[in-house]
Tab-separated table of C-alpha atoms in Angstrom:
chain	number	residue	atom	x	y	z
A	1	UNK	CA	-12.725	-11.521	12.514
A	2	UNK	CA	-12.494	-7.778	12.158
A	3	UNK	CA	-8.743	-7.301	12.462
A	4	UNK	CA	-6.849	-6.995	9.197
A	5	UNK	CA	-4.432	-5.036	7.063
A	6	UNK	CA	-6.540	-2.382	5.365
A	7	UNK	CA	-5.619	-0.787	2.081
A	8	UNK	CA	-6.191	2.796	3.057
A	9	UNK	CA	-5.040	2.407	6.640
A	10	UNK	CA	-1.877	0.698	5.502
A	11	UNK	CA	-0.402	4.191	5.426
A	12	UNK	CA	0.049	3.511	9.146
A	13	UNK	CA	2.553	0.795	8.387
A	14	UNK	CA	4.559	2.653	5.743
A	15	UNK	CA	6.882	4.154	8.318
A	16	UNK	CA	6.556	2.179	11.507
A	17	UNK	CA	6.167	-1.288	10.096
A	18	UNK	CA	6.854	-1.765	6.404
A	19	UNK	CA	9.371	0.911	5.535
A	20	UNK	CA	12.460	-1.191	6.014
A	21	UNK	CA	11.519	-3.498	3.194
A	22	UNK	CA	13.830	-3.146	0.220
A	23	UNK	CA	14.382	-5.094	-2.986
A	24	UNK	CA	15.348	-8.147	-1.008
A	25	UNK	CA	11.878	-8.127	0.527
A	26	UNK	CA	9.918	-7.593	-2.669
A	27	UNK	CA	6.791	-9.671	-3.003
A	28	UNK	CA	8.095	-10.715	-6.406
A	29	UNK	CA	11.007	-12.573	-4.814
A	30	UNK	CA	11.311	-16.158	-5.970
A	31	UNK	CA	13.145	-17.260	-2.832
A	32	UNK	CA	10.378	-18.783	-0.761
A	33	UNK	CA	12.521	-21.005	1.451
A	34	UNK	CA	13.003	-20.392	5.162
A	35	UNK	CA	16.553	-21.119	6.250
A	36	UNK	CA	18.770	-20.478	9.247
A	37	UNK	CA	22.210	-20.249	7.716
A	38	UNK	CA	24.165	-17.867	5.501
A	39	UNK	CA	27.119	-18.131	3.187
A	40	UNK	CA	29.616	-15.945	5.007
A	41	UNK	CA	32.390	-16.875	7.418
A	42	UNK	CA	32.621	-20.188	9.186
A	43	UNK	CA	29.408	-22.084	8.499
A	44	UNK	CA	29.263	-23.777	11.878
A	45	UNK	CA	29.804	-20.543	13.837
A	46	UNK	CA	27.417	-18.706	11.536
A	47	UNK	CA	24.621	-21.208	12.128
A	48	UNK	CA	25.147	-21.037	15.890
A	49	UNK	CA	25.147	-17.219	15.792
A	50	UNK	CA	21.957	-17.197	13.714
A	51	UNK	CA	20.242	-19.668	16.005
A	52	UNK	CA	21.004	-17.505	19.041
A	53	UNK	CA	19.576	-14.408	17.371
A	54	UNK	CA	16.562	-16.284	16.099
A	55	UNK	CA	15.845	-17.560	19.611
A	56	UNK	CA	15.921	-13.988	20.960
A	57	UNK	CA	13.737	-12.738	18.087
A	58	UNK	CA	11.125	-15.467	18.606
A	59	UNK	CA	11.101	-14.763	22.360
A	60	UNK	CA	10.600	-11.058	21.582
A	61	UNK	CA	7.638	-11.749	19.286
A	62	UNK	CA	6.120	-14.131	21.810
A	63	UNK	CA	6.407	-11.517	24.571
A	64	UNK	CA	4.634	-8.961	22.393
A	65	UNK	CA	1.866	-11.356	21.409
A	66	UNK	CA	1.278	-12.250	25.079
A	67	UNK	CA	1.198	-8.597	26.148
A	68	UNK	CA	4.428	-8.852	28.164
A	69	UNK	CA	5.639	-5.477	26.925
A	70	UNK	CA	8.131	-4.709	29.693
A	71	UNK	CA	9.956	-7.985	29.047
A	72	UNK	CA	10.005	-7.248	25.313
A	73	UNK	CA	11.153	-3.657	25.945
A	74	UNK	CA	14.073	-4.860	28.055
A	75	UNK	CA	15.515	-6.541	24.972
A	76	UNK	CA	15.968	-3.131	23.295
A	77	UNK	CA	19.376	-1.527	23.059
A	78	UNK	CA	19.876	1.841	24.796
A	79	UNK	CA	19.758	3.767	21.503
A	80	UNK	CA	16.422	2.226	20.539
A	81	UNK	CA	14.980	2.942	23.979
A	82	UNK	CA	15.671	6.617	23.328
A	83	UNK	CA	13.682	6.413	20.100
A	84	UNK	CA	10.682	4.463	21.390
A	85	UNK	CA	9.121	4.509	24.851
A	86	UNK	CA	7.392	1.578	26.530
A	87	UNK	CA	4.077	3.388	26.025
A	88	UNK	CA	4.794	3.831	22.311
A	89	UNK	CA	5.675	0.141	22.007
A	90	UNK	CA	2.299	-0.797	23.493
A	91	UNK	CA	0.457	1.618	21.175
A	92	UNK	CA	2.353	0.363	18.120
A	93	UNK	CA	1.537	-3.269	18.848
A	94	UNK	CA	-2.095	-2.410	19.617
A	95	UNK	CA	-2.432	-0.631	16.274
A	96	UNK	CA	-0.829	-3.529	14.423
A	97	UNK	CA	-3.072	-6.048	16.180
A	98	UNK	CA	-6.097	-4.001	15.197
A	99	UNK	CA	-5.064	-4.212	11.548
A	100	UNK	CA	-3.795	-7.772	11.148
A	101	UNK	CA	-5.168	-9.576	14.187
A	102	UNK	CA	-3.367	-11.672	16.776
A	103	UNK	CA	-0.389	-13.971	16.174
A	104	UNK	CA	-1.763	-17.489	15.717
A	105	UNK	CA	1.441	-19.275	14.828
A	106	UNK	CA	5.124	-18.717	14.094
A	107	UNK	CA	5.900	-20.444	10.800
A	108	UNK	CA	9.683	-20.077	10.761
A	109	UNK	CA	12.674	-17.761	10.815
A	110	UNK	CA	15.493	-16.682	8.566
A	111	UNK	CA	18.496	-14.397	9.076
A	112	UNK	CA	20.159	-11.780	6.881
A	113	UNK	CA	23.305	-9.749	7.539
A	114	UNK	CA	24.881	-6.498	6.390
A	115	UNK	CA	27.921	-4.530	7.525
A	116	UNK	CA	26.267	-3.138	10.656
A	117	UNK	CA	23.257	-5.257	11.581
A	118	UNK	CA	21.850	-8.745	11.799
A	119	UNK	CA	18.196	-9.057	10.767
A	120	UNK	CA	15.972	-11.926	11.817
A	121	UNK	CA	12.663	-12.353	9.984
A	122	UNK	CA	10.077	-14.141	12.108
A	123	UNK	CA	7.300	-15.333	9.808
A	124	UNK	CA	3.986	-15.045	11.663
A	125	UNK	CA	0.520	-16.261	10.750
A	126	UNK	CA	-1.882	-13.582	11.993
A	127	UNK	CA	-5.671	-13.773	12.046
A	128	UNK	CA	-5.991	-12.198	8.623
A	129	UNK	CA	-2.629	-12.405	6.882
A	130	UNK	CA	0.915	-13.744	7.026
A	131	UNK	CA	3.706	-11.232	7.622
A	132	UNK	CA	7.343	-11.221	8.668
A	133	UNK	CA	8.337	-9.328	11.784
A	134	UNK	CA	11.844	-8.109	11.046
A	135	UNK	CA	13.869	-7.850	14.263
A	136	UNK	CA	17.133	-5.934	13.821
A	137	UNK	CA	20.130	-6.545	16.131
A	138	UNK	CA	23.352	-4.650	16.757
A	139	UNK	CA	26.690	-6.395	17.267
A	140	UNK	CA	25.902	-6.822	20.993
A	141	UNK	CA	22.691	-8.729	20.222
A	142	UNK	CA	20.502	-5.839	21.372
A	143	UNK	CA	17.310	-5.151	19.437
A	144	UNK	CA	17.585	-1.814	17.653
A	145	UNK	CA	14.462	-1.981	15.475
A	146	UNK	CA	11.480	-4.053	14.474
A	147	UNK	CA	9.215	-3.764	11.473
A	148	UNK	CA	6.330	-5.549	9.795
A	149	UNK	CA	7.272	-6.524	6.229
A	150	UNK	CA	5.705	-8.632	3.535
A	151	UNK	CA	6.789	-12.234	3.880
A	152	UNK	CA	8.883	-14.009	1.287
A	153	UNK	CA	6.575	-16.985	1.562
A	154	UNK	CA	4.365	-16.327	-1.445
A	155	UNK	CA	1.295	-18.505	-1.988
A	156	UNK	CA	1.283	-20.052	-5.450
A	157	UNK	CA	-1.523	-18.847	-7.669
A	158	UNK	CA	-2.509	-19.401	-11.266
A	159	UNK	CA	-3.479	-15.731	-11.325
A	160	UNK	CA	0.177	-14.869	-11.958
A	161	UNK	CA	-0.003	-16.421	-15.430
A	162	UNK	CA	-1.623	-15.356	-18.671
A	163	UNK	CA	-4.055	-18.064	-19.746
A	164	UNK	CA	-3.706	-19.668	-23.180
A	165	UNK	CA	-6.685	-17.815	-24.653
A	166	UNK	CA	-5.358	-14.407	-23.538
A	167	UNK	CA	-1.930	-15.102	-25.057
A	168	UNK	CA	-3.558	-14.668	-28.458
A	169	UNK	CA	-4.931	-11.248	-27.440
A	170	UNK	CA	-2.107	-9.515	-25.547
A	171	UNK	CA	1.437	-10.006	-24.283
A	172	UNK	CA	3.511	-8.563	-21.432
A	173	UNK	CA	6.920	-6.930	-21.329
A	174	UNK	CA	9.059	-6.090	-18.294
A	175	UNK	CA	10.109	-2.438	-18.153
A	176	UNK	CA	11.867	-0.044	-15.768
A	177	UNK	CA	10.197	3.115	-14.505
A	178	UNK	CA	12.718	5.943	-14.186
A	179	UNK	CA	16.445	5.442	-13.767
A	180	UNK	CA	19.168	5.700	-11.166
A	181	UNK	CA	18.607	5.265	-7.445
A	182	UNK	CA	14.785	5.140	-7.610
A	183	UNK	CA	14.322	2.954	-10.715
A	184	UNK	CA	11.282	0.685	-10.340
A	185	UNK	CA	10.423	-2.645	-11.976
A	186	UNK	CA	7.207	-2.592	-13.949
A	187	UNK	CA	5.306	-4.430	-16.625
A	188	UNK	CA	3.536	-3.373	-19.802
A	189	UNK	CA	0.471	-5.310	-20.942
A	190	UNK	CA	0.191	-4.747	-24.695
A	191	UNK	CA	-2.613	-5.771	-27.071
A	192	UNK	CA	-1.523	-7.722	-30.132
A	193	UNK	CA	-1.957	-5.775	-33.349
A	194	UNK	CA	-0.649	-2.798	-35.280
A	195	UNK	CA	-0.344	-0.459	-32.340
A	196	UNK	CA	-1.185	3.197	-31.765
A	197	UNK	CA	-3.342	2.035	-28.846
A	198	UNK	CA	-4.711	4.214	-26.046
A	199	UNK	CA	-2.861	3.579	-22.783
A	200	UNK	CA	-3.378	3.729	-19.022
A	201	UNK	CA	-1.009	4.074	-16.065
A	202	UNK	CA	-2.256	2.422	-12.849
A	203	UNK	CA	-1.514	4.342	-9.628
A	204	UNK	CA	-1.665	2.478	-6.309
A	205	UNK	CA	-3.446	3.178	-3.087
A	206	UNK	CA	-1.533	3.869	0.137
A	207	UNK	CA	1.008	1.491	1.574
A	208	UNK	CA	3.897	-0.422	-0.026
A	209	UNK	CA	1.942	-2.047	-2.859
A	210	UNK	CA	3.291	-4.311	-5.546
A	211	UNK	CA	2.420	-3.857	-9.234
A	212	UNK	CA	-0.776	-5.902	-8.872
A	213	UNK	CA	-1.975	-4.160	-5.687
A	214	UNK	CA	-2.001	-7.621	-4.155
A	215	UNK	CA	-4.016	-8.231	-0.999
A	216	UNK	CA	-4.464	-11.827	0.070
A	217	UNK	CA	-5.116	-13.887	-3.078
A	218	UNK	CA	-6.530	-10.885	-4.971
A	219	UNK	CA	-4.732	-8.813	-7.597
A	220	UNK	CA	-7.009	-5.980	-8.730
A	221	UNK	CA	-4.390	-4.211	-10.864
A	222	UNK	CA	-3.615	-7.452	-12.696
A	223	UNK	CA	-7.322	-7.875	-13.367
A	224	UNK	CA	-7.497	-4.338	-14.768
A	225	UNK	CA	-4.366	-4.749	-16.888
A	226	UNK	CA	-5.451	-8.010	-18.478
A	227	UNK	CA	-9.043	-6.890	-18.879
A	228	UNK	CA	-8.219	-3.558	-20.525
A	229	UNK	CA	-5.499	-5.058	-22.747
A	230	UNK	CA	-8.134	-7.516	-24.001
A	231	UNK	CA	-10.080	-4.432	-25.080
A	232	UNK	CA	-7.177	-2.953	-27.052
A	233	UNK	CA	-5.662	-0.709	-24.344
A	234	UNK	CA	-2.013	-0.707	-23.240
A	235	UNK	CA	-1.631	-0.817	-19.438
A	236	UNK	CA	1.450	0.025	-17.369
A	237	UNK	CA	1.744	-1.071	-13.751
A	238	UNK	CA	4.773	-1.155	-11.442
A	239	UNK	CA	5.975	-1.856	-7.919
A	240	UNK	CA	5.595	1.115	-5.616
A	241	UNK	CA	8.618	3.022	-4.366
A	242	UNK	CA	7.822	2.316	-0.710
A	243	UNK	CA	7.865	-1.411	-1.489
A	244	UNK	CA	11.170	-1.429	-3.381
A	245	UNK	CA	13.060	1.300	-1.498
A	246	UNK	CA	11.332	1.567	1.861
A	247	UNK	CA	14.508	1.705	3.940
A	248	UNK	CA	16.140	4.287	1.674
A	249	UNK	CA	13.055	6.501	1.767
A	250	UNK	CA	13.344	6.771	5.536
A	251	UNK	CA	16.615	8.619	4.980
A	252	UNK	CA	15.136	11.359	2.779
A	253	UNK	CA	16.204	14.678	4.264
A	254	UNK	CA	12.849	16.325	3.635
A	255	UNK	CA	10.936	13.252	4.724
A	256	UNK	CA	8.436	11.143	2.847
A	257	UNK	CA	5.467	12.821	1.130
A	258	UNK	CA	2.943	11.639	-1.452
A	259	UNK	CA	5.075	13.454	-4.025
A	260	UNK	CA	8.043	11.146	-3.417
A	261	UNK	CA	5.900	8.145	-2.493
A	262	UNK	CA	3.531	8.192	-5.486
A	263	UNK	CA	3.367	11.228	-7.774
A	264	UNK	CA	6.961	11.334	-9.043
A	265	UNK	CA	6.810	7.739	-10.260
A	266	UNK	CA	3.372	8.151	-11.825
A	267	UNK	CA	4.775	11.036	-13.902
A	268	UNK	CA	7.751	8.909	-14.965
A	269	UNK	CA	5.382	6.098	-15.947
A	270	UNK	CA	3.398	8.500	-18.132
A	271	UNK	CA	6.591	9.581	-19.874
A	272	UNK	CA	7.571	5.969	-20.458
A	273	UNK	CA	4.283	5.413	-22.305
A	274	UNK	CA	4.921	8.493	-24.459
A	275	UNK	CA	8.082	6.841	-25.725
A	276	UNK	CA	6.446	3.548	-26.672
A	277	UNK	CA	5.735	3.009	-30.359
A	278	UNK	CA	2.602	0.981	-29.530
A	279	UNK	CA	0.963	3.949	-27.754
A	280	UNK	CA	-1.143	6.798	-29.116
A	281	UNK	CA	0.563	9.701	-27.314
A	282	UNK	CA	-2.600	11.784	-27.367
A	283	UNK	CA	-4.564	9.125	-25.501
A	284	UNK	CA	-2.628	8.418	-22.315
A	285	UNK	CA	-4.876	8.169	-19.255
A	286	UNK	CA	-4.148	7.773	-15.556
A	287	UNK	CA	-6.199	5.440	-13.366
A	288	UNK	CA	-5.821	5.811	-9.604
A	289	UNK	CA	-7.250	3.568	-6.904
A	290	UNK	CA	-7.970	4.746	-3.343
A	291	UNK	CA	-5.198	7.206	-2.408
A	292	UNK	CA	-4.007	6.984	-6.019
A	293	UNK	CA	-7.443	8.200	-7.111
A	294	UNK	CA	-7.319	11.049	-4.621
A	295	UNK	CA	-3.970	12.194	-6.036
A	296	UNK	CA	-5.099	12.320	-9.675
A	297	UNK	CA	-5.701	16.113	-9.604
A	298	UNK	CA	-2.154	16.648	-8.298
A	299	UNK	CA	-0.727	14.379	-10.998
A	300	UNK	CA	-2.626	16.281	-13.685
A	301	UNK	CA	-1.373	19.566	-12.207
A	302	UNK	CA	2.152	18.443	-13.076
A	303	UNK	CA	1.388	16.956	-16.502
A	304	UNK	CA	-1.220	18.858	-18.453
A	305	UNK	CA	-0.935	16.555	-21.486
A	306	UNK	CA	-2.754	13.650	-19.834
A	307	UNK	CA	-5.836	12.707	-21.863
A	308	UNK	CA	-8.065	11.992	-18.861
A	309	UNK	CA	-8.373	10.709	-15.301
A	310	UNK	CA	-10.072	7.559	-13.990
A	311	UNK	CA	-10.784	7.531	-10.275
A	312	UNK	CA	-11.613	4.248	-8.518
A	313	UNK	CA	-12.645	4.751	-4.874
A	314	UNK	CA	-10.727	7.998	-4.504
A	315	UNK	CA	-11.691	10.898	-2.273
A	316	UNK	CA	-11.428	14.666	-2.219
A	317	UNK	CA	-11.610	14.714	1.594
A	318	UNK	CA	-8.511	15.097	3.814
A	319	UNK	CA	-6.847	11.724	4.407
A	320	UNK	CA	-6.890	12.048	8.188
A	321	UNK	CA	-10.712	12.120	8.162
A	322	UNK	CA	-10.842	8.406	7.351
A	323	UNK	CA	-9.063	6.931	10.339
A	324	UNK	CA	-11.721	7.394	13.004
A	325	UNK	CA	-14.462	6.400	10.540
A	326	UNK	CA	-12.732	3.181	9.518
A	327	UNK	CA	-11.711	2.187	13.028
A	328	UNK	CA	-15.242	2.784	14.292
A	329	UNK	CA	-16.701	0.679	11.481
A	330	UNK	CA	-14.263	-2.185	12.018
A	331	UNK	CA	-14.547	-2.161	15.794
A	332	UNK	CA	-18.335	-2.292	15.490
A	333	UNK	CA	-18.483	-5.316	13.191
A	334	UNK	CA	-18.845	-7.743	16.086
A	335	UNK	CA	-21.439	-5.527	17.796
A	336	UNK	CA	-19.207	-4.384	20.641
A	337	UNK	CA	-16.362	-1.883	21.015
A	338	UNK	CA	-13.910	-3.070	23.681
A	339	UNK	CA	-12.079	-0.826	26.152
A	340	UNK	CA	-8.846	-1.405	24.223
A	341	UNK	CA	-10.551	-0.333	21.010
A	342	UNK	CA	-12.042	2.728	22.725
A	343	UNK	CA	-8.523	3.753	23.797
A	344	UNK	CA	-7.274	3.431	20.213
A	345	UNK	CA	-10.184	5.548	18.989
A	346	UNK	CA	-9.540	8.257	21.563
A	347	UNK	CA	-5.842	8.426	20.729
A	348	UNK	CA	-6.635	8.514	17.004
A	349	UNK	CA	-9.092	11.380	17.546
A	350	UNK	CA	-6.393	13.329	19.405
A	351	UNK	CA	-3.913	12.712	16.600
A	352	UNK	CA	-6.445	13.810	13.971
A	353	UNK	CA	-7.016	17.043	15.928
A	354	UNK	CA	-3.261	17.647	15.986
A	355	UNK	CA	-3.050	17.033	12.237
A	356	UNK	CA	-5.881	19.503	11.639
A	357	UNK	CA	-4.102	22.131	13.727
A	358	UNK	CA	-0.625	21.704	12.210
A	359	UNK	CA	0.989	25.006	11.246
A	360	UNK	CA	2.486	24.368	7.812
A	361	UNK	CA	5.102	27.053	8.434
A	362	UNK	CA	6.058	25.996	11.948
A	363	UNK	CA	5.854	22.347	12.938
A	364	UNK	CA	8.038	19.741	14.601
A	365	UNK	CA	9.577	17.670	11.800
A	366	UNK	CA	10.244	14.857	14.275
A	367	UNK	CA	6.631	14.561	15.440
A	368	UNK	CA	4.832	11.342	14.525
A	369	UNK	CA	1.051	11.465	14.106
A	370	UNK	CA	-0.863	8.232	13.433
A	371	UNK	CA	2.569	6.662	12.948
A	372	UNK	CA	3.405	9.021	10.070
A	373	UNK	CA	5.805	12.020	10.219
A	374	UNK	CA	4.173	15.431	10.537
A	375	UNK	CA	5.718	16.498	7.223
A	376	UNK	CA	3.583	13.953	5.364
A	377	UNK	CA	0.428	15.567	6.747
A	378	UNK	CA	1.732	19.087	6.126
A	379	UNK	CA	2.281	18.273	2.440
A	380	UNK	CA	-1.301	17.018	2.167
A	381	UNK	CA	-2.632	20.154	3.901
A	382	UNK	CA	-0.761	22.336	1.414
A	383	UNK	CA	-2.469	20.652	-1.555
A	384	UNK	CA	-6.232	20.682	-1.107
A	385	UNK	CA	-7.608	18.111	-3.558
A	386	UNK	CA	-11.112	19.601	-3.508
A	387	UNK	CA	-9.751	22.979	-4.593
A	388	UNK	CA	-7.310	21.571	-7.158
A	389	UNK	CA	-9.894	19.420	-8.928
A	390	UNK	CA	-12.223	22.421	-9.369
A	391	UNK	CA	-9.584	23.977	-11.622
A	392	UNK	CA	-9.141	20.867	-13.755
A	393	UNK	CA	-10.669	20.724	-17.221
A	394	UNK	CA	-9.671	17.156	-18.042
A	395	UNK	CA	-12.266	14.437	-18.695
A	396	UNK	CA	-12.834	12.315	-15.618
A	397	UNK	CA	-14.501	8.986	-14.913
A	398	UNK	CA	-15.350	8.503	-11.240
A	399	UNK	CA	-16.307	4.991	-10.128
A	400	UNK	CA	-17.366	3.833	-6.672
A	401	UNK	CA	-18.375	0.578	-5.009
A	402	UNK	CA	-21.490	1.067	-2.892
A	403	UNK	CA	-20.349	-1.595	-0.385
A	404	UNK	CA	-16.997	0.119	0.153
A	405	UNK	CA	-16.520	1.043	3.841
A	406	UNK	CA	-13.039	2.533	3.350
A	407	UNK	CA	-13.978	5.184	0.813
A	408	UNK	CA	-17.734	5.519	0.956
A	409	UNK	CA	-20.681	6.878	-0.992
A	410	UNK	CA	-20.211	10.090	0.998
A	411	UNK	CA	-16.989	10.574	-0.975
A	412	UNK	CA	-18.730	9.730	-4.239
A	413	UNK	CA	-21.357	12.386	-3.508
A	414	UNK	CA	-18.622	14.920	-2.738
A	415	UNK	CA	-17.091	14.376	-6.193
A	416	UNK	CA	-20.529	14.992	-7.691
A	417	UNK	CA	-20.930	18.189	-5.696
A	418	UNK	CA	-17.513	19.460	-6.759
A	419	UNK	CA	-17.832	18.524	-10.436
A	420	UNK	CA	-21.555	18.516	-11.211
A	421	UNK	CA	-21.214	21.485	-13.571
A	422	UNK	CA	-18.680	19.644	-15.750
A	423	UNK	CA	-20.053	17.942	-18.875
A	424	UNK	CA	-16.899	15.895	-19.413
A	425	UNK	CA	-17.081	14.125	-16.034
A	426	UNK	CA	-18.993	10.857	-15.655
A	427	UNK	CA	-20.027	9.128	-12.425
A	428	UNK	CA	-21.020	5.546	-11.809
A	429	UNK	CA	-21.489	3.483	-8.652
A	430	UNK	CA	-21.923	-0.273	-8.334
A	431	UNK	CA	-24.281	-1.818	-5.798
A	432	UNK	CA	-22.374	-5.081	-5.190
A	433	UNK	CA	-18.766	-3.857	-5.188
A	434	UNK	CA	-16.342	-3.319	-2.297
A	435	UNK	CA	-13.150	-1.258	-2.073
A	436	UNK	CA	-11.308	-3.653	-4.387
A	437	UNK	CA	-14.145	-3.376	-6.934
A	438	UNK	CA	-15.022	-7.005	-6.347
A	439	UNK	CA	-18.518	-8.337	-5.767
A	440	UNK	CA	-20.024	-9.386	-2.452
A	441	UNK	CA	-23.306	-9.322	-0.592
A	442	UNK	CA	-24.446	-7.748	2.647
A	443	UNK	CA	-22.287	-5.590	4.872
A	444	UNK	CA	-18.702	-5.468	3.658
A	445	UNK	CA	-15.976	-6.767	5.958
A	446	UNK	CA	-12.216	-7.386	5.731
A	447	UNK	CA	-12.812	-11.120	5.362
A	448	UNK	CA	-13.783	-10.783	1.702
A	449	UNK	CA	-10.372	-9.322	0.817
A	450	UNK	CA	-8.911	-12.737	1.600
A	451	UNK	CA	-11.314	-14.726	-0.554
A	452	UNK	CA	-10.114	-15.053	-4.149
A	453	UNK	CA	-12.164	-12.875	-6.464
A	454	UNK	CA	-11.850	-10.729	-9.588
A	455	UNK	CA	-12.966	-7.354	-10.879
A	456	UNK	CA	-16.173	-7.987	-12.888
A	457	UNK	CA	-16.196	-7.671	-16.662
A	458	UNK	CA	-18.775	-4.863	-16.522
A	459	UNK	CA	-16.266	-2.615	-14.716
A	460	UNK	CA	-13.634	-3.354	-17.375
A	461	UNK	CA	-16.224	-2.584	-20.071
A	462	UNK	CA	-17.219	0.726	-18.482
A	463	UNK	CA	-13.603	1.871	-18.275
A	464	UNK	CA	-12.634	0.763	-21.777
A	465	UNK	CA	-15.782	2.257	-23.353
A	466	UNK	CA	-15.101	5.591	-21.657
A	467	UNK	CA	-11.459	5.619	-22.801
A	468	UNK	CA	-12.455	4.910	-26.396
A	469	UNK	CA	-15.154	7.601	-26.635
């Protein structure tokens, strides 16, 4: 099945789908139960009220999954109808279906309340993942918003634990990145020993990622942290701001950009390492994956004391260039592109053209392109990665999986073209690896992201050997 939640394309769901997740929706939540009652007011009335809302929410999801968009649209309140047209509702659902597949089953519901809204979370099993559809109601039981958020039902996995052998090699310590309204939970993986170790900050790809960059049963950042710590390197990883504060970020007056989404917190993480007694302050490196790898030159621009940059499946091309490529690849996996998929491609091509033509000094701040505000694209246009990296003098290690269809060997070759005259830049590609730097055979597909795997030891060795040179 070709429909899934991509890593790079998950930027699509930052705003439209996932952005209303907050700390209560963190993937690290230990509350895995589905319930239909709360602890406020009269319990009997509360349960009845919740059940009524949950019935409406389930009906709404069922209408969407069956393609009955007019019926679903009629459940919207008047204010929400002003914000989203029937056509936009159809396009939004089509895009989501392309990424995660069709709804196979509704697993349950739960309800949360605040001062203004009731929120029903309908837990849905899609073709390629399990997500909650958060349906938000006003006091009149009208739907005033819906979002895709990570479910609180977390599959149990032994990968969350340090095995007995590793406990003799390294330990982990919970930390906080930054302070105040944007403070983020993180974790340090520290080798046992005297200290003065080299250190690495891990910077996520696009979308509201947790500290492990979890997708399905796989946790590539956990693999990197444990692997590198076993080699005597301190590693810092943390939950991304769009995961912890998604709803609050929607209210930013200047809108969301990669600066607020990613770069600011990466800089704070670097500073945290500088204040750790276990860390050699002259040997702090930054490792970025996917979009995080692409942003490394911008991070270095704002902190010239970084020792070096490690890019895993990053690109120096404009972000908008990937959408048509990835959609075309995914739609072609079954050998046929349907009319529905052709329509999505055509609309995406039009949006990409609009992004290319945006006037950075005169644009509509309310315009949404590929489900992301125009200001996000304008910020990217104003910071050309290919030009920025040419001015960098920092050591770089650029790694690429040859089976990666999200960021491809074309991007790897572009890095070589841009940096071939630099003696302190090393390049290496791996024949068997995909976008997660995990092994597979044949043509890569989304299915392998949902099969438990790990980053191979030879990748860990290459990174640690480069850091210790």
